[in-house]
JSON list of C-alpha atoms and ligand atoms in Angstrom, two decimals:
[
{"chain": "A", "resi": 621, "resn": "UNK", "atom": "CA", "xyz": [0.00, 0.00, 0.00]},
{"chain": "A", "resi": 622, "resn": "UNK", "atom": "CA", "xyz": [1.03, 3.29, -0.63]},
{"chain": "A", "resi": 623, "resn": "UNK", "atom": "CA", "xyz": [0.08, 6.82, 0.03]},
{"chain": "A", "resi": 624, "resn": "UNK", "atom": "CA", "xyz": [-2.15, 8.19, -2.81]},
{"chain": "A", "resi": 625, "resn": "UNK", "atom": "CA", "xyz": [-2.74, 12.10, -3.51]},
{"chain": "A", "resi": 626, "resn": "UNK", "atom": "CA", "xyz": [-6.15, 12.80, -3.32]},
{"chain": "A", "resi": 627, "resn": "UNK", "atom": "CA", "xyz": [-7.74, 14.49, -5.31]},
{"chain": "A", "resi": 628, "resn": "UNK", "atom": "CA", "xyz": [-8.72, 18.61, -5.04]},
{"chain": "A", "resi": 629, "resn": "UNK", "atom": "CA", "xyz": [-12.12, 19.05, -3.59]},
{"chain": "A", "resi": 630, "resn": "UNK", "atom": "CA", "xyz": [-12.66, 21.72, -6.45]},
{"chain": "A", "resi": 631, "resn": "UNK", "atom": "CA", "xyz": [-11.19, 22.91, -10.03]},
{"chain": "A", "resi": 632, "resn": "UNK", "atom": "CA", "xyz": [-7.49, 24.34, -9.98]},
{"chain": "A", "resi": 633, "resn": "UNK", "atom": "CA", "xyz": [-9.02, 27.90, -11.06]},
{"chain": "A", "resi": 634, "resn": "UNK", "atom": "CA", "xyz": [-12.08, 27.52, -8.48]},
{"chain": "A", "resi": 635, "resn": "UNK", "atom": "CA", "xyz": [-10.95, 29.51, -5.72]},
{"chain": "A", "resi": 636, "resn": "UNK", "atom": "CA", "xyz": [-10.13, 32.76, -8.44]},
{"chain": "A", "resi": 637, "resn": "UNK", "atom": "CA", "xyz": [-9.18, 35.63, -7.84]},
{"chain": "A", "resi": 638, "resn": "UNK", "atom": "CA", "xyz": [-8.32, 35.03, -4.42]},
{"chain": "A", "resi": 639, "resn": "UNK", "atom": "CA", "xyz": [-5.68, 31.77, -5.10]},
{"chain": "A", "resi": 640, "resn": "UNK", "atom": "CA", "xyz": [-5.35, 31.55, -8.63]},
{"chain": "A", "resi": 641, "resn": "UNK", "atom": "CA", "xyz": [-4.85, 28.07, -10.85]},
{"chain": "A", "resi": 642, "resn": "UNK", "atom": "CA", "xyz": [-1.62, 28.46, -11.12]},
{"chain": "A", "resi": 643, "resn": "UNK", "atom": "CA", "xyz": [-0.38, 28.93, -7.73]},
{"chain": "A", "resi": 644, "resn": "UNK", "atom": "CA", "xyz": [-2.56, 25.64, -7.46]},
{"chain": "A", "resi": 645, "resn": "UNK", "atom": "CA", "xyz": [-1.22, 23.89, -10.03]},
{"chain": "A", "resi": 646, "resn": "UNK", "atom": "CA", "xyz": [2.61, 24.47, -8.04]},
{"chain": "A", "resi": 647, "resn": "UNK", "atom": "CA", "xyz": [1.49, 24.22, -4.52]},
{"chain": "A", "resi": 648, "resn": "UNK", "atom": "CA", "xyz": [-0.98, 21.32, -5.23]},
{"chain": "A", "resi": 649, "resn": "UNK", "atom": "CA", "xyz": [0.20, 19.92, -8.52]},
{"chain": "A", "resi": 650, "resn": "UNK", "atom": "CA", "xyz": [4.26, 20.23, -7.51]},
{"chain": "A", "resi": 651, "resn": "UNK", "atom": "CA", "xyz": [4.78, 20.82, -3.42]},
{"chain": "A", "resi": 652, "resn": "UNK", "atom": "CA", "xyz": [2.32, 18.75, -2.24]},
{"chain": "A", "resi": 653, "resn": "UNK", "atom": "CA", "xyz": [2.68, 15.69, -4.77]},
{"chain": "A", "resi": 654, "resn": "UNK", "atom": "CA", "xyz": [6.75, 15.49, -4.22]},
{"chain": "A", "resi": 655, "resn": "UNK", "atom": "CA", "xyz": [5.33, 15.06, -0.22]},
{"chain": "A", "resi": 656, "resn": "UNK", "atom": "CA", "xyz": [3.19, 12.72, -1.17]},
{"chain": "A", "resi": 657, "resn": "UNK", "atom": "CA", "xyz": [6.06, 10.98, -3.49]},
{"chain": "A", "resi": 658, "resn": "UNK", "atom": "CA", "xyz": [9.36, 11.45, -1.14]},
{"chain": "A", "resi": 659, "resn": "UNK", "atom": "CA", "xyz": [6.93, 9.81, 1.36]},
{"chain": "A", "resi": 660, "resn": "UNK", "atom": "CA", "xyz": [6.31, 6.67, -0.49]},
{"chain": "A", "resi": 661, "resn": "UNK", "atom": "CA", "xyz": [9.86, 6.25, -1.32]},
{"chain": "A", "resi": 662, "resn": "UNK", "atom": "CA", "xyz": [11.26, 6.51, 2.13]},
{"chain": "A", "resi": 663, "resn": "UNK", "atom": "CA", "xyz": [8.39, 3.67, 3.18]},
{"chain": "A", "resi": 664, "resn": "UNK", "atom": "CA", "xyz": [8.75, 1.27, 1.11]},
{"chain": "A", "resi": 665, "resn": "UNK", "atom": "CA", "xyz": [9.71, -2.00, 2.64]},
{"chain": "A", "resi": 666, "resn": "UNK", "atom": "CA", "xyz": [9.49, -0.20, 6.08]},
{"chain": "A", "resi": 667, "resn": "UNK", "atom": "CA", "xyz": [6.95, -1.15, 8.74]},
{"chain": "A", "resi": 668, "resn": "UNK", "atom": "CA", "xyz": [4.90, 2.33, 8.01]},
{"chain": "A", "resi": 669, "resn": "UNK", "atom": "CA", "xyz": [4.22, 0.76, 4.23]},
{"chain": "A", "resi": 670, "resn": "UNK", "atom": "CA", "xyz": [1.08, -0.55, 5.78]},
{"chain": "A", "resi": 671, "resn": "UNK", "atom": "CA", "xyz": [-0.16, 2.11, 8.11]},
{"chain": "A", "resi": 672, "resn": "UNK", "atom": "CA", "xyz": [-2.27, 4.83, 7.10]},
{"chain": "A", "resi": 673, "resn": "UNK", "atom": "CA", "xyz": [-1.27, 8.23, 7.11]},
{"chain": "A", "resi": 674, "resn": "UNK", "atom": "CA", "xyz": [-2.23, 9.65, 10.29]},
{"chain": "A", "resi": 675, "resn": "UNK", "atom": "CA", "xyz": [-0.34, 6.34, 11.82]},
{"chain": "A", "resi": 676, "resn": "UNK", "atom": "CA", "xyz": [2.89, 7.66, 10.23]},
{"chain": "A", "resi": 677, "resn": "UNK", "atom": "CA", "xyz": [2.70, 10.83, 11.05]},
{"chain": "A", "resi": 678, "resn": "UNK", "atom": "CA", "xyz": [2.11, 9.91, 14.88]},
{"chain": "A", "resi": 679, "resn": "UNK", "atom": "CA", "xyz": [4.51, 7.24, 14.73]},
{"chain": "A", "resi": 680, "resn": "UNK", "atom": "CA", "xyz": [7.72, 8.70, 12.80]},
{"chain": "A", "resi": 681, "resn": "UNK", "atom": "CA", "xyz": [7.42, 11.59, 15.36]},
{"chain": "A", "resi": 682, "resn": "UNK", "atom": "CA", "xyz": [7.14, 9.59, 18.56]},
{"chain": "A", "resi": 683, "resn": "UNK", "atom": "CA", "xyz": [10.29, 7.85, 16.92]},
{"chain": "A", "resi": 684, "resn": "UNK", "atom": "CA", "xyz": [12.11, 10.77, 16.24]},
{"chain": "A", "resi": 685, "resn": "UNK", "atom": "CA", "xyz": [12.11, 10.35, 12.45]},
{"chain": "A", "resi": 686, "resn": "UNK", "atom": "CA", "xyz": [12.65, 13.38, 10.71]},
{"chain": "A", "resi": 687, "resn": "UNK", "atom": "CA", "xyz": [12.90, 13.16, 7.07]},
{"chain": "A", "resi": 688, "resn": "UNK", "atom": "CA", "xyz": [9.77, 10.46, 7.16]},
{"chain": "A", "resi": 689, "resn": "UNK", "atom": "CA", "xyz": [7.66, 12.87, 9.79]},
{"chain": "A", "resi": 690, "resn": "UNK", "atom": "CA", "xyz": [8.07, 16.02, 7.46]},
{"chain": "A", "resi": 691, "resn": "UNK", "atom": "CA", "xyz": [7.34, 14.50, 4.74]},
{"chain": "A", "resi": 692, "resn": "UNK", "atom": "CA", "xyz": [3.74, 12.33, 6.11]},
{"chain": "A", "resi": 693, "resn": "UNK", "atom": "CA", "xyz": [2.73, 15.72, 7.82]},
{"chain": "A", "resi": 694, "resn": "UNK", "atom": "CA", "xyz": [3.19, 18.14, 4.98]},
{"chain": "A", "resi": 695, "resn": "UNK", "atom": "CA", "xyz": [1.20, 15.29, 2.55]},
{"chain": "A", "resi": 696, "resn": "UNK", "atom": "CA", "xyz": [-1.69, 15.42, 5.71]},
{"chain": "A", "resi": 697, "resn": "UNK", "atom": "CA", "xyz": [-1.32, 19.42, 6.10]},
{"chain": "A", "resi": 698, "resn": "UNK", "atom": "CA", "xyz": [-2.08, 20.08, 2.55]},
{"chain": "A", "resi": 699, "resn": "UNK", "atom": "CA", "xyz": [-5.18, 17.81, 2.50]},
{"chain": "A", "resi": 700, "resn": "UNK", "atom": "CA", "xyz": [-6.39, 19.53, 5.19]},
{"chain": "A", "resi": 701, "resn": "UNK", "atom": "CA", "xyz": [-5.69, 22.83, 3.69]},
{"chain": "A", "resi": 702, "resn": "UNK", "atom": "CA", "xyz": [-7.70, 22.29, 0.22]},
{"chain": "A", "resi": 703, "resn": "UNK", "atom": "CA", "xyz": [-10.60, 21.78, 2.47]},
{"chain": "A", "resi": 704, "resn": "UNK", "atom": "CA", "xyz": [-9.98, 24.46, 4.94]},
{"chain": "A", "resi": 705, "resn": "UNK", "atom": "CA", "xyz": [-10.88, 26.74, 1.61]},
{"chain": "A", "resi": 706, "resn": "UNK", "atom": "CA", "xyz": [-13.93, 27.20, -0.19]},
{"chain": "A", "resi": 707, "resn": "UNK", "atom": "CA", "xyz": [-14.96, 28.61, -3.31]},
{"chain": "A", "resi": 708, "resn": "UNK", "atom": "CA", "xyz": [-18.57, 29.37, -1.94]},
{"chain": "A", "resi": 709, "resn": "UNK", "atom": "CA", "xyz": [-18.93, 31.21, 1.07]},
{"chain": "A", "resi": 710, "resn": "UNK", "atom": "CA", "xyz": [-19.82, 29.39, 4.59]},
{"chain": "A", "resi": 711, "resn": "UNK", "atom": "CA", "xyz": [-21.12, 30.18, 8.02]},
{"chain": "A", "resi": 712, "resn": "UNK", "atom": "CA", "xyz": [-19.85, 27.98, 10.80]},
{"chain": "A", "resi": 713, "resn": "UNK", "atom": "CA", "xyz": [-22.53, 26.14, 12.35]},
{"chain": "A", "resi": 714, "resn": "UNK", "atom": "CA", "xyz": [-24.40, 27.19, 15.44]},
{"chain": "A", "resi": 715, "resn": "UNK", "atom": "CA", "xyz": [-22.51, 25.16, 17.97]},
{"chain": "A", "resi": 716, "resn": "UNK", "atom": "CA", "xyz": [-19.21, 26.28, 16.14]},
{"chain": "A", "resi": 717, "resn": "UNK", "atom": "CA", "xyz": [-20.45, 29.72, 15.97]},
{"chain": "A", "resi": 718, "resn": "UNK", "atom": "CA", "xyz": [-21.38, 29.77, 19.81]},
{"chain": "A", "resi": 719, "resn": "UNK", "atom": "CA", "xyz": [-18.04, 28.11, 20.49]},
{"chain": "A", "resi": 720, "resn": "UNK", "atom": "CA", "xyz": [-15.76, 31.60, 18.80]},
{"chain": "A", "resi": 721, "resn": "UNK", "atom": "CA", "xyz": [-18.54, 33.47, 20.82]},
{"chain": "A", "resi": 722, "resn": "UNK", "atom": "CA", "xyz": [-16.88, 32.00, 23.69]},
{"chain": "A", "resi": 723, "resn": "UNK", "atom": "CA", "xyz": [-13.20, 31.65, 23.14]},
{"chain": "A", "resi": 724, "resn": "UNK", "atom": "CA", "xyz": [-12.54, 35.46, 20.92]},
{"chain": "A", "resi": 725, "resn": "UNK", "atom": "CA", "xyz": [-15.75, 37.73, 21.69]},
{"chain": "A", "resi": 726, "resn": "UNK", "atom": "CA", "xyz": [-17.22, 36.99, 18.40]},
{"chain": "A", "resi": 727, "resn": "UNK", "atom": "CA", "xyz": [-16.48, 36.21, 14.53]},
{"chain": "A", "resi": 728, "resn": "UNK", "atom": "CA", "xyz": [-14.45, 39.71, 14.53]},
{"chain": "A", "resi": 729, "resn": "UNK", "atom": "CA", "xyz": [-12.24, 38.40, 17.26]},
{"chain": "A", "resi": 730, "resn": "UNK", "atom": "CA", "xyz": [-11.37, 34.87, 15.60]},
{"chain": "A", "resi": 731, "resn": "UNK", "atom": "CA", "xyz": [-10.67, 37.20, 12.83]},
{"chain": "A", "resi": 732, "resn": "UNK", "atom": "CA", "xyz": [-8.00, 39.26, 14.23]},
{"chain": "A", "resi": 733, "resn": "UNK", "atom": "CA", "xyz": [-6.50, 36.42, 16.33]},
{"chain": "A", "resi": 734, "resn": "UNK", "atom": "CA", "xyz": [-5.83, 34.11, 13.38]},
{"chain": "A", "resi": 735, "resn": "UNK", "atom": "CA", "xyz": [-4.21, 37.12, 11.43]},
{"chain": "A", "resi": 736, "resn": "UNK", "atom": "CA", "xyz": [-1.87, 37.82, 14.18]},
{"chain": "A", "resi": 737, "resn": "UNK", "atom": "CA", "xyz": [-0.63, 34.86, 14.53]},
{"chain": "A", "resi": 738, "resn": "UNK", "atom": "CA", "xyz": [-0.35, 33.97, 11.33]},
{"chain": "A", "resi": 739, "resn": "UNK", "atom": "CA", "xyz": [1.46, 37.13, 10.73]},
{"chain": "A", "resi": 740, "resn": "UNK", "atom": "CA", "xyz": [3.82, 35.97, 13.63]},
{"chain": "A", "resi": 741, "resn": "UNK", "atom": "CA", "xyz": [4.68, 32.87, 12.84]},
{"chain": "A", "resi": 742, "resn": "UNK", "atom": "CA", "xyz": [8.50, 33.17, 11.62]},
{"chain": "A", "resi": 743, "resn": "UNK", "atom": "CA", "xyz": [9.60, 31.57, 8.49]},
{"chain": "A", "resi": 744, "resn": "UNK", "atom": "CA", "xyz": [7.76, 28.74, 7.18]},
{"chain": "A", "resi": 745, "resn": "UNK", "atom": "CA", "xyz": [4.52, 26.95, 9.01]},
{"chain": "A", "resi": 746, "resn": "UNK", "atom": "CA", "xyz": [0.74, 27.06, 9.30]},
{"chain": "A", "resi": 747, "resn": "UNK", "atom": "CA", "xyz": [-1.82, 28.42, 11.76]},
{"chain": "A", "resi": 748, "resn": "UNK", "atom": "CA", "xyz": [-4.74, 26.42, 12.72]},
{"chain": "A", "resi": 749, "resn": "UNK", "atom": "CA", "xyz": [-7.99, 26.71, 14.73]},
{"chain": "A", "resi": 750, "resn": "UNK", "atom": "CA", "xyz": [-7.91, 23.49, 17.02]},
{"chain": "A", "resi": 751, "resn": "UNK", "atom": "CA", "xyz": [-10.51, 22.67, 20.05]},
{"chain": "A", "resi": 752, "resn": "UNK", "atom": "CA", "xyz": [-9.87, 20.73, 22.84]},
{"chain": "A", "resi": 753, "resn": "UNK", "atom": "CA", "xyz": [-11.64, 20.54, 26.53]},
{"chain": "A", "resi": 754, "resn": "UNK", "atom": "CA", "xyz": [-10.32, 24.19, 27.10]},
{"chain": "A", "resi": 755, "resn": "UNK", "atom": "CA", "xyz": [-12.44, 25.66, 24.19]},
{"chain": "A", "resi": 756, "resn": "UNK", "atom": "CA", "xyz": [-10.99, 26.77, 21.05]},
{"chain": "A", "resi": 757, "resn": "UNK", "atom": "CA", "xyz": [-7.78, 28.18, 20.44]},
{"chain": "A", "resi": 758, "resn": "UNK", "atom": "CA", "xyz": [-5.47, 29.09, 17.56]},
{"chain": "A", "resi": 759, "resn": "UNK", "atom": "CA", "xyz": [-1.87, 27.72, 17.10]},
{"chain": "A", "resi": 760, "resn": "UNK", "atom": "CA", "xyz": [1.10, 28.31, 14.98]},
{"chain": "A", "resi": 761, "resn": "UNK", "atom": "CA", "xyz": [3.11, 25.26, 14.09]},
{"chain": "A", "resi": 762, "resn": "UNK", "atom": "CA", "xyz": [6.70, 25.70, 12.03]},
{"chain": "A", "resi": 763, "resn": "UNK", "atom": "CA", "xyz": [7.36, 23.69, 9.40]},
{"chain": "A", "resi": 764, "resn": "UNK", "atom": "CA", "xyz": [5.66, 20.93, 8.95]},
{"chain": "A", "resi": 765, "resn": "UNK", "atom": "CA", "xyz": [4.71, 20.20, 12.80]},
{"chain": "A", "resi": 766, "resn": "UNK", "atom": "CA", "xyz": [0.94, 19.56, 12.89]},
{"chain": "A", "resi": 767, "resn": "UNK", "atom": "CA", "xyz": [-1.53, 19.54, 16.08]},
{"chain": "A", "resi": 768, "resn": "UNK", "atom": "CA", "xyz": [-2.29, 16.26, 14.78]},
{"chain": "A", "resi": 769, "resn": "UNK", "atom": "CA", "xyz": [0.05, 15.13, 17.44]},
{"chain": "A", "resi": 770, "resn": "UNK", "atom": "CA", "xyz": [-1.36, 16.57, 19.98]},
{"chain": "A", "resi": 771, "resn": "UNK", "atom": "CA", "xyz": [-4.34, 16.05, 22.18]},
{"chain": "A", "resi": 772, "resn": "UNK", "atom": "CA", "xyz": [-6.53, 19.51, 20.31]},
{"chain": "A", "resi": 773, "resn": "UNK", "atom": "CA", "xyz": [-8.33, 18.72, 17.41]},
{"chain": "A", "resi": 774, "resn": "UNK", "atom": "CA", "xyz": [-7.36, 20.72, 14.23]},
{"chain": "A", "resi": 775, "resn": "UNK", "atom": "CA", "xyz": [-10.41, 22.72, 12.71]},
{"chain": "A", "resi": 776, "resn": "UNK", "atom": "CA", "xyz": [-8.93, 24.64, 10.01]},
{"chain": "A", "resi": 777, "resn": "UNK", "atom": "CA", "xyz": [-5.57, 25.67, 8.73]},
{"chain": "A", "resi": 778, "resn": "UNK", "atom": "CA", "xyz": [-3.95, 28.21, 6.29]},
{"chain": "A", "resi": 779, "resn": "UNK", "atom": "CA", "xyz": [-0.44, 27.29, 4.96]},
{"chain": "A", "resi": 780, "resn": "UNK", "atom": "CA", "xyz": [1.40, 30.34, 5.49]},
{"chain": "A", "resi": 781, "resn": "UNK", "atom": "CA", "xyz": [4.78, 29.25, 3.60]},
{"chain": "A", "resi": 782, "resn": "UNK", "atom": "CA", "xyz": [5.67, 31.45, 1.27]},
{"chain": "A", "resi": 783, "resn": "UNK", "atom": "CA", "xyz": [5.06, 28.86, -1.31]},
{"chain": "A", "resi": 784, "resn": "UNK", "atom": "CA", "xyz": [1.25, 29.18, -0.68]},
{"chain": "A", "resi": 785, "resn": "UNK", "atom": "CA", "xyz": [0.86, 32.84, -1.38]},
{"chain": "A", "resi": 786, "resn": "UNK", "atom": "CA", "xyz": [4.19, 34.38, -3.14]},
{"chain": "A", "resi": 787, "resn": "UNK", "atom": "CA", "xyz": [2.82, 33.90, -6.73]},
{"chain": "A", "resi": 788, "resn": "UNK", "atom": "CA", "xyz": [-0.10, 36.18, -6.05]},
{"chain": "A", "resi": 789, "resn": "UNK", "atom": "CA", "xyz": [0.67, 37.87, -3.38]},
{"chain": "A", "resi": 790, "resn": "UNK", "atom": "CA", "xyz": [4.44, 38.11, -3.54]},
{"chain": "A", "resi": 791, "resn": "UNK", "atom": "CA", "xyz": [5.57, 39.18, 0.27]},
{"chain": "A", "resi": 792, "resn": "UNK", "atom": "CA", "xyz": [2.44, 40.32, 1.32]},
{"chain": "A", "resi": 793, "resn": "UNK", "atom": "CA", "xyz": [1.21, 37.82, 3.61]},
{"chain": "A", "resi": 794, "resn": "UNK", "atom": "CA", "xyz": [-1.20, 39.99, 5.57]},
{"chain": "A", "resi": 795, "resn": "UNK", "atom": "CA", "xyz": [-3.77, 40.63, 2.43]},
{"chain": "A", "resi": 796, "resn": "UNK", "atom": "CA", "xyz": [-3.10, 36.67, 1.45]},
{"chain": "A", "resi": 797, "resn": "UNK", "atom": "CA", "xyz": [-4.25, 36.16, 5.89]},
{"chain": "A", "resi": 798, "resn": "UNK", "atom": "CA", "xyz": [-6.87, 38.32, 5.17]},
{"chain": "A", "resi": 799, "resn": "UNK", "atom": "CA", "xyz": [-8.27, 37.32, 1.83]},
{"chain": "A", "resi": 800, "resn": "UNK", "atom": "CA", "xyz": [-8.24, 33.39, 3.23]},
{"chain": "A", "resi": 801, "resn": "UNK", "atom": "CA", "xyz": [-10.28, 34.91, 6.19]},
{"chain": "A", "resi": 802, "resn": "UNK", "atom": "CA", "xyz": [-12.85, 37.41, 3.78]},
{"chain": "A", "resi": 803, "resn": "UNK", "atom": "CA", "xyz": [-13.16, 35.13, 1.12]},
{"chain": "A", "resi": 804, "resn": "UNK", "atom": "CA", "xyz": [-12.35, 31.54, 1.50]},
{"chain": "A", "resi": 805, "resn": "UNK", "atom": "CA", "xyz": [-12.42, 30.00, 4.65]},
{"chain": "A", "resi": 806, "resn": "UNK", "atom": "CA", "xyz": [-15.01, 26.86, 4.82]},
{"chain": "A", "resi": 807, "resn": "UNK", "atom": "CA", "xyz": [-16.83, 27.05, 8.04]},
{"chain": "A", "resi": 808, "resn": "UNK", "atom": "CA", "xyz": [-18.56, 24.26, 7.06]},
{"chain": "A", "resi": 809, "resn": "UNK", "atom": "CA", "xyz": [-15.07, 21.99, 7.10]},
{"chain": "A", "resi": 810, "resn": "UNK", "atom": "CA", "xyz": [-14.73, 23.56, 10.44]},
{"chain": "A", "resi": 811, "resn": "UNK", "atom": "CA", "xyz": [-17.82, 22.81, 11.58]},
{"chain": "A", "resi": 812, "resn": "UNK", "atom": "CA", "xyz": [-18.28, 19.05, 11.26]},
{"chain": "A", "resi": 813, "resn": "UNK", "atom": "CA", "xyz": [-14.66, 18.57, 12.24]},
{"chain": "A", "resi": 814, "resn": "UNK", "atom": "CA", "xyz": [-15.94, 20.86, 15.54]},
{"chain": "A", "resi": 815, "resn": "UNK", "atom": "CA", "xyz": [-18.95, 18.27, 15.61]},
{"chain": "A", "resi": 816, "resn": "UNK", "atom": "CA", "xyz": [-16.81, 14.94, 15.13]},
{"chain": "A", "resi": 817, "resn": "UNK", "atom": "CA", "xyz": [-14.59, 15.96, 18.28]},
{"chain": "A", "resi": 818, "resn": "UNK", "atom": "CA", "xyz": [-17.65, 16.19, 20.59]},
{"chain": "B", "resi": 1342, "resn": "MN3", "atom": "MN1", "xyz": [2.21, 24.36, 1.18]}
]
């Protein structure tokens, strides 16, 4: 068994103006298939070849190994990132929606939290909207570290390498932070991931 790509939830030119097909065509069609690929090769014959790929990306970090753990995380990150976007416009669900009333004032709040730390994370990462038993809460990871390994559930996530956004946005990564947050977040991704954690 091997890792597969999956497929894009929408067209390579669906989420226009805002992410245009060609940055897709890199970031999905080049960055996040040579993931997929560099993971498959460094598996084979190992005893992940069988697991799936939340296994491996548990496993080769509780094991301490690098090159496979960058590798299985960035091919899970990106996944989770196609679906963390939208090309039609969503409202989180009720329950989500009284959840950000909760944890950031209101909608406004989550808005202004996520942008600053996305704007702070240094270098290359992602920030993500996870919940746990405290409530909701937003984290920056570097890299390719994921809260998949930890005990908060991951909601959402922008990428905020430079690979995601440089095409159309060149260094600007505040009006790429703030486009994903006007324009393309899927609160209803977010919302039955909120529901599935309980
Ligand atoms: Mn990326």
């Amino acid at each position: 068994m091997s890792i597969s790509l999956p497929d894009l939830p929408y067209d390579d030119d669906a989420l226009e103006p805002h992410v245009s097909a060609r940055t897709l065509k890199f970031h999905y069609g080049k960055h996040h298939r040579a993931y997929v690929d560099k993971l498959n090769a460094a598996i084979a014959g190992s005893d992940y070849a069988e697991e799936s790929l939340e296994t491996i990306v548990r496993m080769s970090q509780q094991a301490g190994q690098t090159g496979i753990f960058s590798n299985a995380a960035q091919a899970w990150n990106h996944t989770f990132l196609w679906h963390s976007m939208s090309p039609v416009r969503k409202e989180p669900s009720a329950a989500l929606a009284s959840a950000i009333e909760k944890s950031f004032g209101d909608l406004d709040g989550f808005v202004a939290a996520f942008k600053a730390a996305a704007l702070a994370q240094f270098g290359s990462g992602w920030t993500w909207l996870v919940t746990s038993a405290d409530g909701l809460a937003i984290v920056s990871t570097a890299n390719a570290d994921t809260p998949l390994t930890d005990s908060a559930t991951p909601l959402l996530t922008l990428d905020v390498w430079e690979h995601a956004y440089y095409l159309d946005y060149q260094n600007d990564r505040g009006r790429y932070v703030d486009t994903f947050l006007a324009e393309l977040i899927n609160w209803e991704f977010a919302s039955r991931n909120f529901e599935a954690a309980g």
